[in-house]
Structure formats: C-alpha cells, structure tokens
Coordinates of C-alpha atoms in Angstrom, one line a residue:
X1 CA 5.0 -17.1 16.4
X2 CA 7.2 -15.7 19.4
X3 CA 7.0 -11.8 18.4
X4 CA 9.8 -10.2 20.7
X5 CA 9.3 -6.1 20.6
X6 CA 12.9 -4.0 21.3
X7 CA 15.7 -6.1 22.8
X8 CA 17.8 -3.5 24.9
X9 CA 17.9 -4.8 27.9
X10 CA 16.6 -8.3 26.9
X11 CA 18.6 -11.6 25.7
X12 CA 17.1 -14.6 23.9
X13 CA 18.4 -17.7 25.2
X14 CA 22.2 -17.6 23.9
X15 CA 23.1 -21.3 24.3
X16 CA 19.9 -22.3 21.5
X17 CA 21.0 -19.6 19.1
X18 CA 18.8 -18.8 15.9
X19 CA 19.4 -18.9 12.1
X20 CA 18.3 -14.8 11.6
X21 CA 17.4 -13.0 8.3
X22 CA 17.2 -8.9 7.8
X23 CA 14.9 -7.1 6.5
X24 CA 11.7 -4.9 5.9
X25 CA 10.1 -7.7 4.6
X26 CA 7.3 -4.8 3.3
X27 CA 4.8 -7.5 1.0
X28 CA 6.4 -10.3 2.4
X29 CA 7.0 -11.2 -1.6
X30 CA 8.3 -14.2 -3.7
X31 CA 11.6 -13.0 -3.0
X32 CA 11.1 -12.9 0.8
X33 CA 9.2 -16.3 0.7
X34 CA 12.6 -17.6 -0.8
X35 CA 14.7 -16.1 1.1
X36 CA 13.2 -17.6 4.4
X37 CA 12.4 -20.9 3.0
X38 CA 16.5 -21.6 2.5
X39 CA 16.7 -20.0 6.5
X40 CA 14.3 -22.8 7.2
X41 CA 16.7 -25.5 5.5
X42 CA 19.5 -24.3 7.4
X43 CA 17.9 -24.2 11.0
X44 CA 17.1 -27.6 10.3
X45 CA 20.8 -28.4 9.7
X46 CA 21.8 -26.3 12.9
X47 CA 18.7 -27.3 15.0
X48 CA 18.3 -23.8 15.6
X49 CA 15.0 -21.8 15.5
X50 CA 14.2 -18.9 12.4
X51 CA 14.3 -16.1 13.2
X52 CA 13.1 -12.9 11.1
X53 CA 14.1 -9.4 12.6
X54 CA 12.1 -6.5 11.2
X55 CA 12.0 -2.7 12.0
X56 CA 8.5 -0.5 12.6
X57 CA 8.7 2.5 11.4
X58 CA 10.7 1.6 8.4
X59 CA 14.1 3.1 8.1
X60 CA 13.1 5.6 5.6
X61 CA 9.7 6.8 7.4
X62 CA 12.2 7.7 10.2
X63 CA 14.6 9.4 8.1
X64 CA 11.8 11.2 5.8
X65 CA 10.0 12.5 9.6
X66 CA 13.4 13.4 11.0
X67 CA 14.5 15.5 7.6
X68 CA 10.9 16.8 7.1
X69 CA 10.3 15.6 3.6
X70 CA 7.6 13.5 4.1
X71 CA 8.3 12.5 -0.1
X72 CA 10.8 10.2 0.9
X73 CA 8.8 8.0 2.8
X74 CA 8.1 4.8 0.8
X75 CA 4.3 3.6 0.0
X76 CA 3.6 1.1 2.7
X77 CA 2.5 -2.1 1.4
X78 CA 0.9 -3.8 4.5
X79 CA 0.4 -2.6 7.8
X80 CA 2.1 -4.5 10.8
X81 CA 0.1 -6.6 11.7
X82 CA -0.2 -8.5 7.8
X83 CA 3.6 -8.6 7.9
X84 CA 4.0 -10.8 11.1
X85 CA 0.7 -13.1 9.8
X86 CA 2.8 -13.3 6.6
X87 CA 5.9 -14.2 8.1
X88 CA 4.4 -16.8 10.4
X89 CA 2.4 -18.1 8.0
X90 CA 5.8 -18.7 6.2
X91 CA 7.0 -20.7 9.2
X92 CA 9.1 -18.0 11.1
X93 CA 9.2 -19.1 14.3
X94 CA 10.7 -16.2 16.4
X95 CA 10.5 -12.1 15.3
X96 CA 12.4 -9.3 16.8
X97 CA 10.2 -5.9 16.2
X98 CA 13.0 -3.5 16.7
X99 CA 12.0 0.3 17.1
X100 CA 13.9 1.9 14.4
X101 CA 14.9 5.1 16.1
X102 CA 17.4 7.6 17.1
X103 CA 19.2 5.2 19.3
X104 CA 19.4 2.7 16.5
X105 CA 20.2 4.5 13.3
X106 CA 22.9 6.1 15.3
X107 CA 24.4 2.5 16.6
X108 CA 27.6 1.9 15.3
X109 CA 27.6 -1.2 12.7
X110 CA 30.6 -3.5 15.1
X111 CA 27.6 -2.6 17.9
X112 CA 24.5 -3.8 15.8
X113 CA 26.9 -7.1 15.5
X114 CA 27.8 -7.3 18.9
X115 CA 25.2 -6.2 20.9
X116 CA 22.0 -7.3 19.6
X117 CA 23.3 -10.4 16.8
X118 CA 25.7 -12.5 19.1
X119 CA 25.0 -10.7 22.6
X120 CA 21.0 -10.6 22.3
X121 CA 20.4 -13.6 20.0
X122 CA 23.5 -15.8 19.6
X123 CA 23.2 -16.0 16.4
X124 CA 24.7 -19.3 14.5
X125 CA 23.1 -18.3 11.0
X126 CA 22.6 -14.8 9.0
X127 CA 21.4 -14.7 5.8
X128 CA 20.8 -10.7 4.0
X129 CA 20.0 -10.2 0.5
X130 CA 22.1 -9.1 -2.0
X131 CA 21.5 -5.1 -1.2
X132 CA 21.7 -5.7 2.4
X133 CA 23.2 -2.7 4.3
X134 CA 23.4 -2.0 8.6
X135 CA 24.2 0.5 10.9
X136 CA 24.8 3.9 11.4
X137 CA 25.0 5.3 8.1
X138 CA 24.7 2.4 6.7
X139 CA 28.5 1.8 6.9
X140 CA 27.7 -2.1 7.6
X141 CA 27.9 -4.2 4.7
X142 CA 28.0 -8.3 3.6
X143 CA 31.6 -8.1 3.5
X144 CA 32.3 -6.5 7.2
X145 CA 29.2 -8.8 8.4
X146 CA 30.9 -11.6 6.9
X147 CA 34.3 -11.1 8.7
X148 CA 32.8 -10.9 12.1
X149 CA 31.0 -14.0 11.4
X150 CA 34.2 -15.9 11.1
X151 CA 35.8 -14.4 14.2
X152 CA 32.2 -14.6 16.3
X153 CA 31.7 -18.0 15.3
X154 CA 28.4 -17.7 13.3
X155 CA 28.0 -18.4 9.3
X156 CA 26.8 -15.7 7.0
X157 CA 25.2 -15.5 3.2
X158 CA 23.7 -13.8 1.1
X159 CA 20.8 -14.9 -1.4
X160 CA 20.8 -13.1 -4.5
X161 CA 17.4 -11.2 -6.3
X162 CA 14.7 -13.5 -7.2
X163 CA 12.6 -13.1 -9.9
X164 CA 10.0 -13.9 -11.2
X165 CA 9.3 -14.1 -15.7
X166 CA 12.4 -11.9 -15.8
X167 CA 11.1 -10.1 -13.4
X168 CA 13.4 -9.0 -10.3
X169 CA 10.7 -9.2 -7.7
X170 CA 11.7 -6.2 -4.6
X171 CA 9.0 -4.3 -2.6
X172 CA 9.5 -1.3 -4.5
X173 CA 8.0 -3.8 -8.0
X174 CA 5.2 -4.4 -6.3
X175 CA 4.3 -0.6 -5.0
X176 CA 4.9 0.5 -8.5
X177 CA 2.2 -2.7 -9.4
X178 CA 0.5 -1.4 -6.6
X179 CA 0.5 2.2 -7.6
X180 CA -0.7 1.5 -11.1
X181 CA -4.0 -0.5 -9.9
X182 CA -2.2 -3.8 -11.8
X183 CA -3.6 -6.0 -8.9
X184 CA -2.6 -9.2 -11.6
X185 CA 1.0 -8.3 -11.0
X186 CA 1.0 -7.5 -7.7
X187 CA -0.6 -11.0 -7.2
X188 CA 2.2 -12.5 -9.4
X189 CA 4.9 -10.7 -7.1
X190 CA 3.6 -11.5 -4.0
X191 CA 2.3 -15.1 -5.0
X192 CA -1.0 -14.6 -3.3
X193 CA -3.6 -11.9 -4.0
X194 CA -3.4 -8.5 -2.3
X195 CA -5.2 -8.5 0.8
X196 CA -5.5 -6.4 4.1
X197 CA -7.0 -7.4 7.4
X198 CA -7.2 -6.2 10.6
X199 CA -10.1 -4.9 13.3
X200 CA -13.3 -4.1 12.0
X201 CA -13.8 -0.5 13.3
X202 CA -17.0 2.0 13.6
X203 CA -17.5 4.6 11.2
X204 CA -20.4 7.4 11.0
X205 CA -22.9 5.1 9.7
X206 CA -23.6 7.1 6.8
X207 CA -23.8 4.1 4.1
X208 CA -26.9 2.5 5.8
X209 CA -28.5 5.8 5.4
X210 CA -27.7 5.9 1.7
X211 CA -29.7 4.2 0.1
X212 CA -31.2 0.4 0.4
X213 CA -29.4 -2.7 -0.9
X214 CA -32.5 -4.7 -1.4
X215 CA -36.2 -4.6 -0.6
X216 CA -36.7 -4.8 3.0
X217 CA -33.2 -4.1 4.5
X218 CA -32.7 -0.8 5.6
X219 CA -29.0 -1.5 6.1
X220 CA -28.4 0.9 2.7
X221 CA -24.2 0.7 1.6
X222 CA -23.0 -1.0 4.2
X223 CA -19.5 -1.4 5.0
X224 CA -16.6 -3.3 7.1
X225 CA -14.5 -0.5 8.0
X226 CA -10.9 -1.6 8.9
X227 CA -8.1 1.1 9.3
X228 CA -4.9 1.2 7.2
X229 CA -2.3 1.6 9.7
X230 CA 0.0 3.9 7.7
X231 CA -0.7 7.4 6.1
X232 CA 0.9 6.2 3.1
X233 CA -1.0 3.1 1.4
X234 CA 0.4 1.9 -1.3
X235 CA -2.6 1.1 -3.0
X236 CA -5.6 3.2 -3.0
X237 CA -8.8 3.9 -5.1
X238 CA -11.9 1.6 -5.5
X239 CA -12.0 -2.4 -5.6
X240 CA -13.8 -5.5 -6.0
X241 CA -13.1 -7.3 -3.5
X242 CA -13.1 -10.6 -1.6
X243 CA -14.5 -10.5 2.4
X244 CA -12.6 -13.7 4.4
X245 CA -13.9 -14.1 8.2
X246 CA -17.3 -13.6 8.2
X247 CA -18.3 -17.2 6.7
X248 CA -16.9 -20.5 7.2
X249 CA -13.2 -21.0 5.3
X250 CA -13.4 -21.0 1.7
X251 CA -16.5 -19.3 1.6
X252 CA -15.4 -15.5 0.7
X253 CA -17.9 -13.5 0.2
X254 CA -17.7 -10.8 -2.8
X255 CA -17.9 -7.1 -2.3
X256 CA -17.0 -3.7 -3.7
X257 CA -14.3 -1.3 -1.6
X258 CA -12.8 2.1 -1.0
X259 CA -9.9 2.2 0.4
X260 CA -8.4 5.8 0.7
X261 CA -9.4 8.6 2.8
X262 CA -12.8 9.3 0.9
X263 CA -12.8 12.5 0.3
X264 CA -16.5 12.8 -0.5
X265 CA -16.9 12.8 3.8
X266 CA -16.9 15.8 5.4
X267 CA -14.9 16.8 8.6
X268 CA -16.7 15.3 11.6
X269 CA -16.0 11.5 10.3
X270 CA -14.4 9.8 13.4
X271 CA -12.6 8.2 10.9
X272 CA -11.1 11.5 9.7
X273 CA -7.1 12.2 8.1
X274 CA -7.3 8.4 8.6
X275 CA -6.6 6.0 5.9
X276 CA -9.7 3.3 5.9
X277 CA -10.7 0.3 3.8
X278 CA -14.4 0.2 3.9
X279 CA -15.8 -3.1 2.0
X280 CA -19.5 -3.2 1.2
X281 CA -21.0 -6.9 0.4
X282 CA -22.5 -7.3 -2.6
X283 CA -24.5 -9.6 -1.5
X284 CA -25.1 -9.8 2.7
X285 CA -26.3 -13.5 3.1
X286 CA -29.3 -14.3 5.0
X287 CA -29.0 -15.1 8.3
X288 CA -25.5 -14.1 8.9
X289 CA -25.6 -11.4 11.2
X290 CA -27.6 -12.9 13.5
X291 CA -24.6 -15.3 13.6
X292 CA -22.6 -12.5 15.1
X293 CA -21.9 -10.9 18.4
X294 CA -25.1 -8.0 18.7
X295 CA -25.8 -8.9 15.3
X296 CA -22.5 -6.3 14.2
X297 CA -19.0 -7.4 12.9
X298 CA -17.2 -4.7 14.7
X299 CA -13.8 -6.2 17.1
X300 CA -14.0 -9.2 14.6
X301 CA -11.1 -9.9 12.2
X302 CA -11.5 -10.0 8.4
X303 CA -9.1 -10.2 5.9
X304 CA -10.0 -8.7 2.4
X305 CA -8.4 -9.1 -1.1
X306 CA -8.0 -6.4 -3.5
X307 CA -8.9 -8.3 -6.9
X308 CA -9.1 -6.0 -8.8
X309 CA -9.3 -1.7 -9.4
X310 CA -12.0 0.0 -10.8
X311 CA -11.1 3.8 -10.3
X312 CA -9.5 5.8 -8.3
X313 CA -11.1 7.4 -5.2
X314 CA -13.8 10.3 -6.6
X315 CA -14.9 13.1 -4.7
X316 CA -19.0 13.7 -5.3
X317 CA -20.6 16.7 -4.5
X318 CA -23.8 15.5 -2.7
X319 CA -25.1 12.4 -0.7
X320 CA -27.1 11.5 -4.1
X321 CA -24.3 11.7 -6.2
X322 CA -22.4 9.6 -4.1
X323 CA -25.1 7.0 -4.0
X324 CA -25.2 7.0 -7.3
X325 CA -21.8 6.5 -7.2
X326 CA -20.9 3.8 -5.3
X327 CA -24.4 1.8 -7.2
X328 CA -22.6 2.0 -10.3
X329 CA -19.2 0.7 -8.6
X330 CA -21.7 -2.5 -7.3
X331 CA -22.6 -2.9 -10.7
X332 CA -19.5 -3.0 -12.1
X333 CA -17.6 -5.3 -9.4
X334 CA -20.7 -7.1 -10.2
X335 CA -19.5 -7.5 -14.0
X336 CA -16.4 -8.1 -12.9
X337 CA -17.3 -11.3 -10.3
X338 CA -19.7 -12.8 -13.5
X339 CA -16.4 -13.0 -16.1
X340 CA -14.3 -14.2 -13.6
X341 CA -16.7 -16.9 -12.6
X342 CA -17.3 -17.2 -16.8
X343 CA -13.6 -17.4 -17.3
X344 CA -13.2 -20.3 -13.8
X345 CA -15.6 -22.9 -16.0
X346 CA -14.6 -22.3 -19.1
X347 CA -11.4 -23.4 -17.6
X348 CA -12.7 -26.4 -16.3
X349 CA -14.8 -27.6 -18.9
X350 CA -10.9 -27.5 -20.7
X351 CA -9.1 -29.3 -18.3
X352 CA -12.1 -31.8 -18.4
X353 CA -11.9 -32.1 -21.8
X354 CA -8.0 -32.5 -21.8
X355 CA -8.2 -34.5 -18.7

C-alpha cells in the first residue's frame, strides 16, 4: 500500500483518479471492513485504485488540545502503524494521511472538495459513512458532497450503519468494550483479536532482576516492550496474550502483558510517562534467543494479541510485592490458556462426532 503523508502542494496523477473513502478508521472494525469491501468493488468497476483518507492526529485530539480540555480527546484504539497495517490487509491500494492542524480545520467545505478531492486526488467515486461531516465547523455534509459530485463529475455514495447481533459497530462501541475489559466483545466488533504491534524497545531491565522464571535462567520476568504512541489508550490493565513475530507464522507464544503507565515503577524509568505494553512470555522457547540478533529481540517487530483481561493495573509497595503480583498473573494466565485449550479440544471432539 502506498502511503501519502499530506497533500499540500502535491498531486496524484489526476488522470488515474481513485475510489476514495474518508474517515478516522480507529480500530478498522467490521463496519470499516464492510465499507472498504464495497469501495474495492466500486474501484474495480471504474478501473481505478482504492484510496483511504485518514487524519493524524484524530480531529478530536486536535480540538481537545486547542481548548485545553484533554477529556475531550477520544481514547485511542490503535496506533497509526496498526491502522495502516489493517487498511493494507483490507486491500487498500493507497492511503492519504492528512495532518489535522489549524490549516485543515479552517478549510471551507467547498475548498476541501475542490483542492483535495478533485485537484489533488482526481476522485472518480467517494464513499462515506451515514454521519459524515467535513470542512470548517463541520459545515459540509453528504448533500453538499453529492451536489458537488454531480457538478464536477464524480460519484458519491454513503453506507448505512453496520450491525453485529443487533449492535451498531463503531469505534465508540469498540472503545466501550475495551474500557470494560470485554475482549470477546471487542474481537466480535473488530472481526479479530485486539492487537498492538511495533518495535521492541529497551526498558529498565528490571524484569530480569525480580525473580528467576525457571531454574538456571537469570532473565527473571523478562519482558518485550512496545510503546503505544498515544497517551490515552482505549484498553489498560493486565492481559493474557499471544505474541506473534518471534516464532514461525501460526505459532504464537503465550504470555502475560501490562498495558499502561506502570504505577509501581519510579520516575527514573526510561519510558517514564509513556504508555507501554510490557509482555512476559510464559515459556521462552529453548534456542529462541540464539536465533535473534545479539540474543535479544530489540528492534524486532512483534504483534501482541490481548485475549483476556486479568485485572486493572495495580500499584505495589515493594519489589517483593511486585514479584509476587507478577507471579500470580502468570499463574492466572496459564489457567486461562489451559481452559482455552480444553474448550478447543472439546469443540474438536464434538466436530468429529457430528462429522
């Protein structure tokens, strides 16, 4: 997927055109996926590439900062990296990432249509959601866009809400599920387990000092650390997880992870103030370290699926208490995976009997 960051003083080949959809796409949930599937079909009929336009930061982040009201900023489901990966997985050919700043916030709706949609992108088809608004003061709506399409030679359509089991699928619904720690409902809305990916970064190496996770190993509760690039994640707490990217495809590692700000650590933490996903693999495969550069995973891209929430973040008064807390989390995560495997075996047995 081609990624275009900003369009000011730039144009795409207008003679080629594109089939475009516009949105924040936070989470790229099943409603987004249905819209992107329709976009692909319309693009094929017109023999043009698909294009998704999104914004960074989220417009509500921008206005929350302008008005100095951080509570107005929405909790973030996905990082930009994960959003782009999911858009690519959905078959989007190119993605325009517009920086949402004062210039864009002040752009009149008609200028947005003429300067960006027509001149820069040469749109042939535009697909939007049923609540789509655009331009300064959110003055632009579907009727204005449809009228402009008729006058300027591009088609416009809108897609109604997408529902799963009678529930409207939206980024807000995903945020609510994540805030409640309901990972099963989150996966139903996303169409996949909730996951965070990124490069493994350095931490304080404190986990290696807490306790030995197995006889003869001095790594203690060694963790794989990923930074979540937004200060307000939609999920937080301790989770049973699957780690992808360290072993062959299709062979995830079971683990336990902390997503949040680590209240038990001191201000000297090298990631202090940043949201971090710290993942401890329950069973570090023999020989895996030797296969990694320098025996470490730093810089490697991994994906961590958050499968089941164990509890919210806790503040421990001492390293001994923290060690005991992590050990219990590991035991609880192992119990979750044992239950999960037992359910899988029972389902396999039922399928064989019915077959």
